[in-house]
Short mmCIF file of C-alpha atoms and ligand atoms in Angstrom, two decimals:
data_model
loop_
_atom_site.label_atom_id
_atom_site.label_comp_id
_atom_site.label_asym_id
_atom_site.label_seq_id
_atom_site.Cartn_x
_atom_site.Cartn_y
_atom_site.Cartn_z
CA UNK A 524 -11.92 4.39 -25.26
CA UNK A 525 -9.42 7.15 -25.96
CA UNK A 526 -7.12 6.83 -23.43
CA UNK A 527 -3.36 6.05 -24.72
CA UNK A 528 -0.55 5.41 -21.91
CA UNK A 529 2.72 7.98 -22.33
CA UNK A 530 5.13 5.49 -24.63
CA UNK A 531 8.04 5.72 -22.10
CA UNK A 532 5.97 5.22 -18.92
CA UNK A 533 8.71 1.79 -18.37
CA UNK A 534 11.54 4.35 -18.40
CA UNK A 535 10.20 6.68 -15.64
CA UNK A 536 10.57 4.89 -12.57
CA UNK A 537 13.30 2.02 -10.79
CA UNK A 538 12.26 -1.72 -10.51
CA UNK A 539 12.96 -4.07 -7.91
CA UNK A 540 12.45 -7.93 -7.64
CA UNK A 541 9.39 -9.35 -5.25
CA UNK A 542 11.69 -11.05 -3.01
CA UNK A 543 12.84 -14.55 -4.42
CA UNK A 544 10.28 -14.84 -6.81
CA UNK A 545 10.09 -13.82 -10.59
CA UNK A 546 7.28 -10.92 -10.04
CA UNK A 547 9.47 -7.46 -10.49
CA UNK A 548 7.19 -4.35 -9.86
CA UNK A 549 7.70 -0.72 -9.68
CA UNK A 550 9.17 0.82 -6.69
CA UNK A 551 6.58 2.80 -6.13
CA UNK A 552 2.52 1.06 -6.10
CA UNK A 553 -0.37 3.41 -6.07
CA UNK A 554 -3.28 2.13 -3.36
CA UNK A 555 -7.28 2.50 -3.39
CA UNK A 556 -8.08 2.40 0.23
CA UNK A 557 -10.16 5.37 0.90
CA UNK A 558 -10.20 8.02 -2.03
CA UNK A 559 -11.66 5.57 -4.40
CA UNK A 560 -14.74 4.76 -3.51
CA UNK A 561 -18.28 6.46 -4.12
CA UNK A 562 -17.59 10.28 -1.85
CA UNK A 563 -14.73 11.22 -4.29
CA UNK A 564 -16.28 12.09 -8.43
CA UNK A 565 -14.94 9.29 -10.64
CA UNK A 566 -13.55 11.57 -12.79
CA UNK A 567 -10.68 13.00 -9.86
CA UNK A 568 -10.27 9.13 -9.38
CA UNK A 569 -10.17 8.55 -13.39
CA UNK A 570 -7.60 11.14 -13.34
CA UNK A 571 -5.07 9.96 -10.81
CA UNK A 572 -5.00 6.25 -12.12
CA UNK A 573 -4.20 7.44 -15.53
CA UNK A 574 -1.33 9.85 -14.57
CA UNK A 575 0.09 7.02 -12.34
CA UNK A 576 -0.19 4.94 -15.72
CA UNK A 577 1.68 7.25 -17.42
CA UNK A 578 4.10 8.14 -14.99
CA UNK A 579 5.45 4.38 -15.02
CA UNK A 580 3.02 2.89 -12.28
CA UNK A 581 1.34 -0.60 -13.09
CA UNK A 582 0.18 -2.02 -9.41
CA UNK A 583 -2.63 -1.27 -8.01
CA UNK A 584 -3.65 -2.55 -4.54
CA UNK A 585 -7.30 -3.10 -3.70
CA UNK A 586 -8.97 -4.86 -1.14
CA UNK A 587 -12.80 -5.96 -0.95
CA UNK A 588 -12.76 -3.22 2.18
CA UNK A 589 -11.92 -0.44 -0.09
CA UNK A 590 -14.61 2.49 -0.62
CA UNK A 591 -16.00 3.89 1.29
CA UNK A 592 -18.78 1.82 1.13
CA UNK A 593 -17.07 -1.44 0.91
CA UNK A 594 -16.38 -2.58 -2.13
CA UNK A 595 -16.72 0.53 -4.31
CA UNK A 596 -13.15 0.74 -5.04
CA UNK A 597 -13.13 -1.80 -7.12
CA UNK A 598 -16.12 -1.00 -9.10
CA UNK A 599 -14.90 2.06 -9.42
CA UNK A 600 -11.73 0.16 -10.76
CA UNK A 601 -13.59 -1.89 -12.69
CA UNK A 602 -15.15 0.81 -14.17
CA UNK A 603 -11.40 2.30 -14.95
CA UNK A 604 -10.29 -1.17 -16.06
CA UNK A 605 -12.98 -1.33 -18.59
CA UNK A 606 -13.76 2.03 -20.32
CA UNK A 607 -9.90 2.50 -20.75
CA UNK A 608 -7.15 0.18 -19.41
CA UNK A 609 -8.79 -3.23 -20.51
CA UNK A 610 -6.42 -3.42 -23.84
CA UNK A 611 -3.42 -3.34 -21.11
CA UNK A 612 -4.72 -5.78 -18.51
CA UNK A 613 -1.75 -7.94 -18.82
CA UNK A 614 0.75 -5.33 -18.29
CA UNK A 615 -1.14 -4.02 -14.92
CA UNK A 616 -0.47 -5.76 -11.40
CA UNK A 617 -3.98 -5.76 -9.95
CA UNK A 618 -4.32 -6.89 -6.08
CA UNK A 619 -7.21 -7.17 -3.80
CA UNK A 620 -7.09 -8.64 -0.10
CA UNK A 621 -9.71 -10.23 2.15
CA UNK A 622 -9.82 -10.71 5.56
CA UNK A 623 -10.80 -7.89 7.37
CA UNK A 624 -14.47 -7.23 8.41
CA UNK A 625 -16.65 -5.92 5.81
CA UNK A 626 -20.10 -6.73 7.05
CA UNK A 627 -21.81 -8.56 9.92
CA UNK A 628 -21.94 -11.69 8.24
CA UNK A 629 -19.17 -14.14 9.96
CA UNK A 630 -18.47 -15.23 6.51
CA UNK A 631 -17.50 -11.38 5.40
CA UNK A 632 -14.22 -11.57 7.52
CA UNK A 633 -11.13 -13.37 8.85
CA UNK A 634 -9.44 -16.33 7.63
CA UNK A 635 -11.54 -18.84 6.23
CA UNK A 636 -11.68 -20.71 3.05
CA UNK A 637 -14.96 -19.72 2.85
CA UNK A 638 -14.50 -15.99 3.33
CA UNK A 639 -11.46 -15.74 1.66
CA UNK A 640 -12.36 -17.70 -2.17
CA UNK A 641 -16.20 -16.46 -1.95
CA UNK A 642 -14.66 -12.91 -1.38
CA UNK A 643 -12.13 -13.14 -4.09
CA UNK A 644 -14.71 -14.34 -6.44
CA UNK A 645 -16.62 -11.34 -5.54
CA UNK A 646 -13.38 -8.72 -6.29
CA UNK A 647 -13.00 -10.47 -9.64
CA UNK A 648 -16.59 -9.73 -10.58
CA UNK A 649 -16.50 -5.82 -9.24
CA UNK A 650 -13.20 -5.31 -10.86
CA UNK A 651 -14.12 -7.08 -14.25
CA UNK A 652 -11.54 -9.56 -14.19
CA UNK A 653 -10.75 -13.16 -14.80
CA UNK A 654 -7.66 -12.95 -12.18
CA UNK A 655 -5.57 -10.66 -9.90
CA UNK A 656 -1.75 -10.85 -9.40
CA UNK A 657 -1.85 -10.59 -5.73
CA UNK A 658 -4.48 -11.58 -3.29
CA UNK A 659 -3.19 -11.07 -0.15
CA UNK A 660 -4.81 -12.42 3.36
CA UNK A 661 -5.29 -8.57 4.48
CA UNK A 662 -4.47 -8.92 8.46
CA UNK A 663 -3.89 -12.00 11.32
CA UNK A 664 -6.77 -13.92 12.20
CA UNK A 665 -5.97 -15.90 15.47
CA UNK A 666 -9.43 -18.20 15.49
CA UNK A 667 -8.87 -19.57 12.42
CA UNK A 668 -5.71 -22.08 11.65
CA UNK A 669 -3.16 -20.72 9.92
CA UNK A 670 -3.13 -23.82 7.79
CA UNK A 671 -6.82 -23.39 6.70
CA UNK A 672 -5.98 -19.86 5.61
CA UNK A 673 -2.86 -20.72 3.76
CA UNK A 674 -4.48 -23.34 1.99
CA UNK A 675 -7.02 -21.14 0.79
CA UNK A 676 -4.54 -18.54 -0.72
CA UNK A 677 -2.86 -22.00 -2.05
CA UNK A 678 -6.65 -22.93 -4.21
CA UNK A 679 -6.57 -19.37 -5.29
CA UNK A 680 -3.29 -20.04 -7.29
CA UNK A 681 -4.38 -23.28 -8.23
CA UNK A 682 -7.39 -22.64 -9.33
CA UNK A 683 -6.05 -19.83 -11.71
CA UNK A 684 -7.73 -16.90 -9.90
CA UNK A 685 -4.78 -15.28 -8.72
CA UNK A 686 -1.10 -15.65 -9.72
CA UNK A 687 0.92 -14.64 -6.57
CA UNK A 688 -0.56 -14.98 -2.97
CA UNK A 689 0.54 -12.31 0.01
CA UNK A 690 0.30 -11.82 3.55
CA UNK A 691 -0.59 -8.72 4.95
CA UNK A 692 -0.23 -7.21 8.57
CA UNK A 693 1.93 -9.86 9.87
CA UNK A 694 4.10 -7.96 12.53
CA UNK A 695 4.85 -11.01 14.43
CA UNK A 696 7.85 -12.15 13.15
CA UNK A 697 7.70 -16.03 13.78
CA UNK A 698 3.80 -15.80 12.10
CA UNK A 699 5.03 -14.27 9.38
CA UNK A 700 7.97 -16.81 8.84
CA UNK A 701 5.48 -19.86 10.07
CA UNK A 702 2.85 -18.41 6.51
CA UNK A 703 6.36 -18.13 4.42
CA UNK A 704 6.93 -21.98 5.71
CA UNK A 705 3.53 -23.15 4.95
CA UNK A 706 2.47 -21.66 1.53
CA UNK A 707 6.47 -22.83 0.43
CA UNK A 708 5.25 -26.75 1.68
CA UNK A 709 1.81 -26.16 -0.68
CA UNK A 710 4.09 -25.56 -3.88
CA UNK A 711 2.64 -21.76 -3.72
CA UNK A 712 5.43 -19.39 -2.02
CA UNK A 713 4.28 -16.72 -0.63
CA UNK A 714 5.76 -13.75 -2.81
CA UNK A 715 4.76 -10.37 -0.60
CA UNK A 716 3.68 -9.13 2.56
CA UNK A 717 2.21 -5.82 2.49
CA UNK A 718 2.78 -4.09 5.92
CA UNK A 719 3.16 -0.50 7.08
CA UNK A 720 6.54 1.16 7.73
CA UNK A 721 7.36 4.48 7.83
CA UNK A 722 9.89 7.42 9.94
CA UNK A 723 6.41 7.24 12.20
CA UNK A 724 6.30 3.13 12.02
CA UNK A 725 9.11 1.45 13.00
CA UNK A 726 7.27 -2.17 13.56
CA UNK A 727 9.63 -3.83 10.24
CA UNK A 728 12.84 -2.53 12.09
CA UNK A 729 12.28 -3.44 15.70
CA UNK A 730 10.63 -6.76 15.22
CA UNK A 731 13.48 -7.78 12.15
CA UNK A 732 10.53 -8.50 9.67
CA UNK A 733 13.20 -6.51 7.16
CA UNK A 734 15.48 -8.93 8.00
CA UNK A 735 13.08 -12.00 7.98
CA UNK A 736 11.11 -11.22 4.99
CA UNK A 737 14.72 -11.04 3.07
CA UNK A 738 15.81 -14.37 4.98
CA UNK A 739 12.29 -16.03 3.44
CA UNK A 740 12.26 -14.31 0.27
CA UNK A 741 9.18 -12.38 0.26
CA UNK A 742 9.05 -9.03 -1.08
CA UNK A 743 7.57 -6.45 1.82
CA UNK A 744 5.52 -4.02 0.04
CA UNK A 745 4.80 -1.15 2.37
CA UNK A 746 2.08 0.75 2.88
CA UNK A 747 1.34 4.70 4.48
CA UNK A 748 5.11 5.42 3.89
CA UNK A 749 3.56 9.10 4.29
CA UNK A 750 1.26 8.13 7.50
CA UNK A 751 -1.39 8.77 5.86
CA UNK A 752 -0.23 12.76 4.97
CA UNK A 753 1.23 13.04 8.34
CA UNK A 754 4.74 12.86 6.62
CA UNK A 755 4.17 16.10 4.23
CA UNK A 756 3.65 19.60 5.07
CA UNK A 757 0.30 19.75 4.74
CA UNK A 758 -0.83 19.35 8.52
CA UNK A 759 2.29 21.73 9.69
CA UNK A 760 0.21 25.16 10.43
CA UNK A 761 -3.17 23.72 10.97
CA UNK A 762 -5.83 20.96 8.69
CA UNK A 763 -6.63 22.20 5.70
CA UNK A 764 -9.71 21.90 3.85
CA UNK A 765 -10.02 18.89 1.60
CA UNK A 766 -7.39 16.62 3.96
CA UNK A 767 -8.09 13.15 4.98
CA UNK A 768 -7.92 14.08 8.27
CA UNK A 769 -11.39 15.95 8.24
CA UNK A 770 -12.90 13.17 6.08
CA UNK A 771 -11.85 9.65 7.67
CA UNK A 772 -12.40 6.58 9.96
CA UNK A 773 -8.49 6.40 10.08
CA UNK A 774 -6.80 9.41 10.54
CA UNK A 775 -8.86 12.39 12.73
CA UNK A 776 -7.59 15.73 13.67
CA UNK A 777 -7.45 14.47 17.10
CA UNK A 778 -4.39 12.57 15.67
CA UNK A 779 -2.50 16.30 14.82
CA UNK A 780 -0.60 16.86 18.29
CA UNK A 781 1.78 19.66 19.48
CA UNK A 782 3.69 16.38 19.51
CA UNK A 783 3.69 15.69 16.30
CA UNK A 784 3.74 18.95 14.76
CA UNK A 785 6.98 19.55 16.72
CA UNK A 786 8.87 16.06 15.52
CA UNK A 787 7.44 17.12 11.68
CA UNK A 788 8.68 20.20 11.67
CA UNK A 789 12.20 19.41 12.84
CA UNK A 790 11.52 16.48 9.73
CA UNK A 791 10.66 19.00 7.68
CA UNK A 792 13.23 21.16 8.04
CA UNK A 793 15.63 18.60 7.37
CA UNK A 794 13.99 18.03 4.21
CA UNK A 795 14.27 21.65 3.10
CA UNK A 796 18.29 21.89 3.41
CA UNK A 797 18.11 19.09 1.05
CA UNK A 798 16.18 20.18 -1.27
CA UNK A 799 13.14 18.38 -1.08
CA UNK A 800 9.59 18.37 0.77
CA UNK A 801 9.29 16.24 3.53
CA UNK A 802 6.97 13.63 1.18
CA UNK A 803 10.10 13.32 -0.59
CA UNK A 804 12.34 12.60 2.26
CA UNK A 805 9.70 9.77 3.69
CA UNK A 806 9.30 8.15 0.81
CA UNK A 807 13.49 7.87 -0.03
CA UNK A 808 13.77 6.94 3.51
CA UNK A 809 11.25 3.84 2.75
CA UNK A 810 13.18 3.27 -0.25
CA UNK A 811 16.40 3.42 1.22
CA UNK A 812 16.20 -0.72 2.31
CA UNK A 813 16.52 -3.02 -0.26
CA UNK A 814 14.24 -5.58 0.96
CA UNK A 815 11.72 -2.98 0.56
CA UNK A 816 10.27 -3.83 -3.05
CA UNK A 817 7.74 -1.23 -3.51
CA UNK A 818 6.47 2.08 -1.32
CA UNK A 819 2.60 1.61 -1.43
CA UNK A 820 1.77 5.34 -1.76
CA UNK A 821 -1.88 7.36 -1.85
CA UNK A 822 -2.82 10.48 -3.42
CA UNK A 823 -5.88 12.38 -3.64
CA UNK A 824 -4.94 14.71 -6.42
CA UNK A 825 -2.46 14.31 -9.96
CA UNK A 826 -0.43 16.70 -8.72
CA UNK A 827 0.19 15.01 -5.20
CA UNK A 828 1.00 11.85 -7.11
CA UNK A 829 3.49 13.22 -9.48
CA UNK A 830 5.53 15.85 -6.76
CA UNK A 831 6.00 12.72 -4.87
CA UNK A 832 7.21 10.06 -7.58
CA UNK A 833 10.07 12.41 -7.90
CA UNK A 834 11.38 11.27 -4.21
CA UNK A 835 14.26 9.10 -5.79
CA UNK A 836 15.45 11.91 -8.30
CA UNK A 837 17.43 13.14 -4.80
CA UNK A 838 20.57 12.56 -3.28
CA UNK A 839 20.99 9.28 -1.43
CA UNK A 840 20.19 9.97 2.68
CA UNK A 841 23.75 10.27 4.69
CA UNK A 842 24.10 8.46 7.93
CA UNK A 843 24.15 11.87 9.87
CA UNK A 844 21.08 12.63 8.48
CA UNK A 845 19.58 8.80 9.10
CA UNK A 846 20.39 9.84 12.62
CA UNK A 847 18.72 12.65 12.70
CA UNK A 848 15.47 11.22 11.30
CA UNK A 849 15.72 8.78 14.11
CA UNK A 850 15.76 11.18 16.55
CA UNK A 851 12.44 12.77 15.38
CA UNK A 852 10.98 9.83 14.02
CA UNK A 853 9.69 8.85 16.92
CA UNK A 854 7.23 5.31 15.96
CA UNK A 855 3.78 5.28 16.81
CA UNK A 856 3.46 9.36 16.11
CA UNK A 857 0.32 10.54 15.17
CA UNK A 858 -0.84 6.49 14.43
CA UNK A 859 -3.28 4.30 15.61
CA UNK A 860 -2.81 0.50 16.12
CA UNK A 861 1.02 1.13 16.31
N1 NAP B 53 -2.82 -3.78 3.98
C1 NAP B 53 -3.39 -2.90 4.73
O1 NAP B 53 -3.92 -3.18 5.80
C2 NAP B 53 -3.39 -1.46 4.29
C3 NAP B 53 -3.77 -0.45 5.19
C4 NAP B 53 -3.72 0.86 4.73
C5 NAP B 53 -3.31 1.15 3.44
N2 NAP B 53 -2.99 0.13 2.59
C6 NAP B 53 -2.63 0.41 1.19
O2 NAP B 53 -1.69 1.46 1.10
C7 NAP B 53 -2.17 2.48 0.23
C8 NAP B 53 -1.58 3.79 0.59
O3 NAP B 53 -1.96 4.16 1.91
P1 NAP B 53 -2.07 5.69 2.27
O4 NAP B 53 -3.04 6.33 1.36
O5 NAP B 53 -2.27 5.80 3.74
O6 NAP B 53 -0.58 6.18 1.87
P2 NAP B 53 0.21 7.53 2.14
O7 NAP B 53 1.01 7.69 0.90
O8 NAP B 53 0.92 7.43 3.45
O9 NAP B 53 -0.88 8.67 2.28
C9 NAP B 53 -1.52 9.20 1.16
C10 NAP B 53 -2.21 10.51 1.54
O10 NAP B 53 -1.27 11.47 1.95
C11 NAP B 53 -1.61 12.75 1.43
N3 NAP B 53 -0.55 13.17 0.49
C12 NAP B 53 0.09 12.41 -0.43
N4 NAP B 53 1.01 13.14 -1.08
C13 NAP B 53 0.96 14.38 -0.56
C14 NAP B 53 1.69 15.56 -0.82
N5 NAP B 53 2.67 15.60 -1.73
N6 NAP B 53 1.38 16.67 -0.11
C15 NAP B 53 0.40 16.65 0.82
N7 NAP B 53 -0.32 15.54 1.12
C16 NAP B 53 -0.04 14.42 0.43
C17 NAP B 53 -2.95 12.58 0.73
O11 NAP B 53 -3.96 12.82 1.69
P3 NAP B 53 -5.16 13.87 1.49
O12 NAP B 53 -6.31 13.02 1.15
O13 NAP B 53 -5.26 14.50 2.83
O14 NAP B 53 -4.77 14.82 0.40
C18 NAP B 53 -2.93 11.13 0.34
O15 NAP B 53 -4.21 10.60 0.15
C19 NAP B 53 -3.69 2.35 0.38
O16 NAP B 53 -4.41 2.95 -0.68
C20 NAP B 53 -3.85 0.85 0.38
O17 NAP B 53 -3.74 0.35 -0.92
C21 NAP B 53 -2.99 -1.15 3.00
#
């Protein structure tokens, strides 16, 4: 092992508190969802989670979905975890989620006890650990009670396999506040809820989950604050070689409109008279609400990772230019499930 994180890595970036609880994380998190698995050479992937080390990043969000195939990202973290960040385990936030399909079996999705502990013992063996921070119930699951899944996430805490339990995908505000109710009766709050917001995702704002998840005291951690690239320049002229678009079950260039190229533009132009890219400008405007504790970001290369950690280095957004995000933000462009 010769891998030695930067000394000042705690000085580089802001912190903000996980809602009500004692948990304070970075305000930006660095995700594994689909450039960390077995198509992309461990050593790009070594790469990236070292430089967001060193640039001041500790959480890491994985889910037993993660690859592709399923799973691989967190071998491939384990792998990370082991041949080089193992001496600093306790100063890392490590995550994983279950609840979404990952397999036929009815006992490799939604949320029940039995799905959710026999997956998380399965994340703990891929990613070489004796506990996460977070594990998170990774999206609704309407055939299952809520109380049986809460529970679960409860036993998790109890049993000393995780230390902080999240929701995830909870855009239904009363569900979300009805989870925040239950865990809080168990004795386990619930301390996150990882959901996606963005200029193109507007879900947190209409439905008040900013407002609710500050009114419960749970910290929203929010992922695709970039939709998925669709927030930079890179899909402005055309889709370049190498972008997720050409390469993924979640973003297609199907999803690269006139529409959208029109409303990015105008974004992006905005972005330039500041000063800035337009990664920059979506991930300050994430970062602009406080009950926002931490922009879940993705990058497929060092440099993407570091251009956009310097997002909060700008000048704070004006309300004339809040308005005129608003007026090309336009939610649900360029997304699916929106
Ligand atoms: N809970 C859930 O259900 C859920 C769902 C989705 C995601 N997540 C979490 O959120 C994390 C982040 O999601 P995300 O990857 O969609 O976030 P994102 O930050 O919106 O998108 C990251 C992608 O944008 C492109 N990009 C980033 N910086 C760029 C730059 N400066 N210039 C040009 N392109 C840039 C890269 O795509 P290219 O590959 O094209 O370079 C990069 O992989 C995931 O890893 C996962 O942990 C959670």
């Amino acid at each position: 092992m010769n891998y030695l994180p930067s000394a000042d890595r705690y000085e580089k970036l802001n912190w903000r508190r996980a809602g009500t609880t004692g948990l304070v994380l970075p305000e930006f998190a660095f995700g594994l969802w689909q450039k960390f698995g077995d198509r992309t050479p461990y050593q790009t992937q070594r790469d990236i989670v070292l430089a967001a080390v060193d640039a001041g990043i500790v959480h890491f969000d994985n889910a037993n979905r993660y690859g592709p195939p399923h799973r691989s990202a967190e071998k491939n973290f384990g792998r990370i975890l082991r041949e080089d960040l193992g001496a600093w385990r306790e100063e890392l936030v490590l995550t994983t989620k279950a609840g979404n399909p990952i397999g036929p079996s009815p006992y490799h999705r939604g949320g029940s006890r039995k799905n959710l502990l026999q997956s998380l013992d399965h994340s703990l063996r891929d990613l070489g650990t004796d506990y996460v921070d977070v594990f998170y119930f990774h999206r609704p699951d309407p055939t299952v009670p809520l109380e049986e899944t809460v529970g679960a996430l409860a036993t998790a805490v109890q049993s000393g396999k995780a230390l902080y339990v999240g929701i995830s995908n909870f855009y239904d505000r009363a569900e979300a506040h009805r989870a925040a109710v239950l865990l809080r009766e168990t004795g386990v709050p619930l301390a996150v809820h990882q959901s996606r917001y963005s200029i193109f995702d507007r879900r947190l704002e209409t439905d008040e989950l900013l407002e609710q998840s500050a009114e419960d005291g749970v910290g929203l951690v929010t992922y695709s604050p970039l939709a998925q690239g669709l927030l930079t320049d890179k899909y402005l002229d055309g889709v370049p070689d190498g972008a997720r678009a050409l390469d993924s079950d979640f973003l297609s260039s199907d999803d690269i409109t006139e529409q959208y190229r029109q409303r990015a533009r105008a974004l992006n132009e905005l972005a330039a008279q500041r000063g800035q890219s337009l990664a920059q400008l979506a991930l300050q405007w994430v970062l602009r609400r406080p009950e926002v504790t931490s922009a879940l970001i993705g990058a497929s290369s060092v440099e993407q990772l570091r251009h956009n950690l310097r997002a909060p280095g700008f000048a704070p957004l004006t309300e004339e230019e809040l308005a005129i995000i608003d007026r090309h933000g336009v939610h649900g462009t360029g997304l699916r499930n929106a």
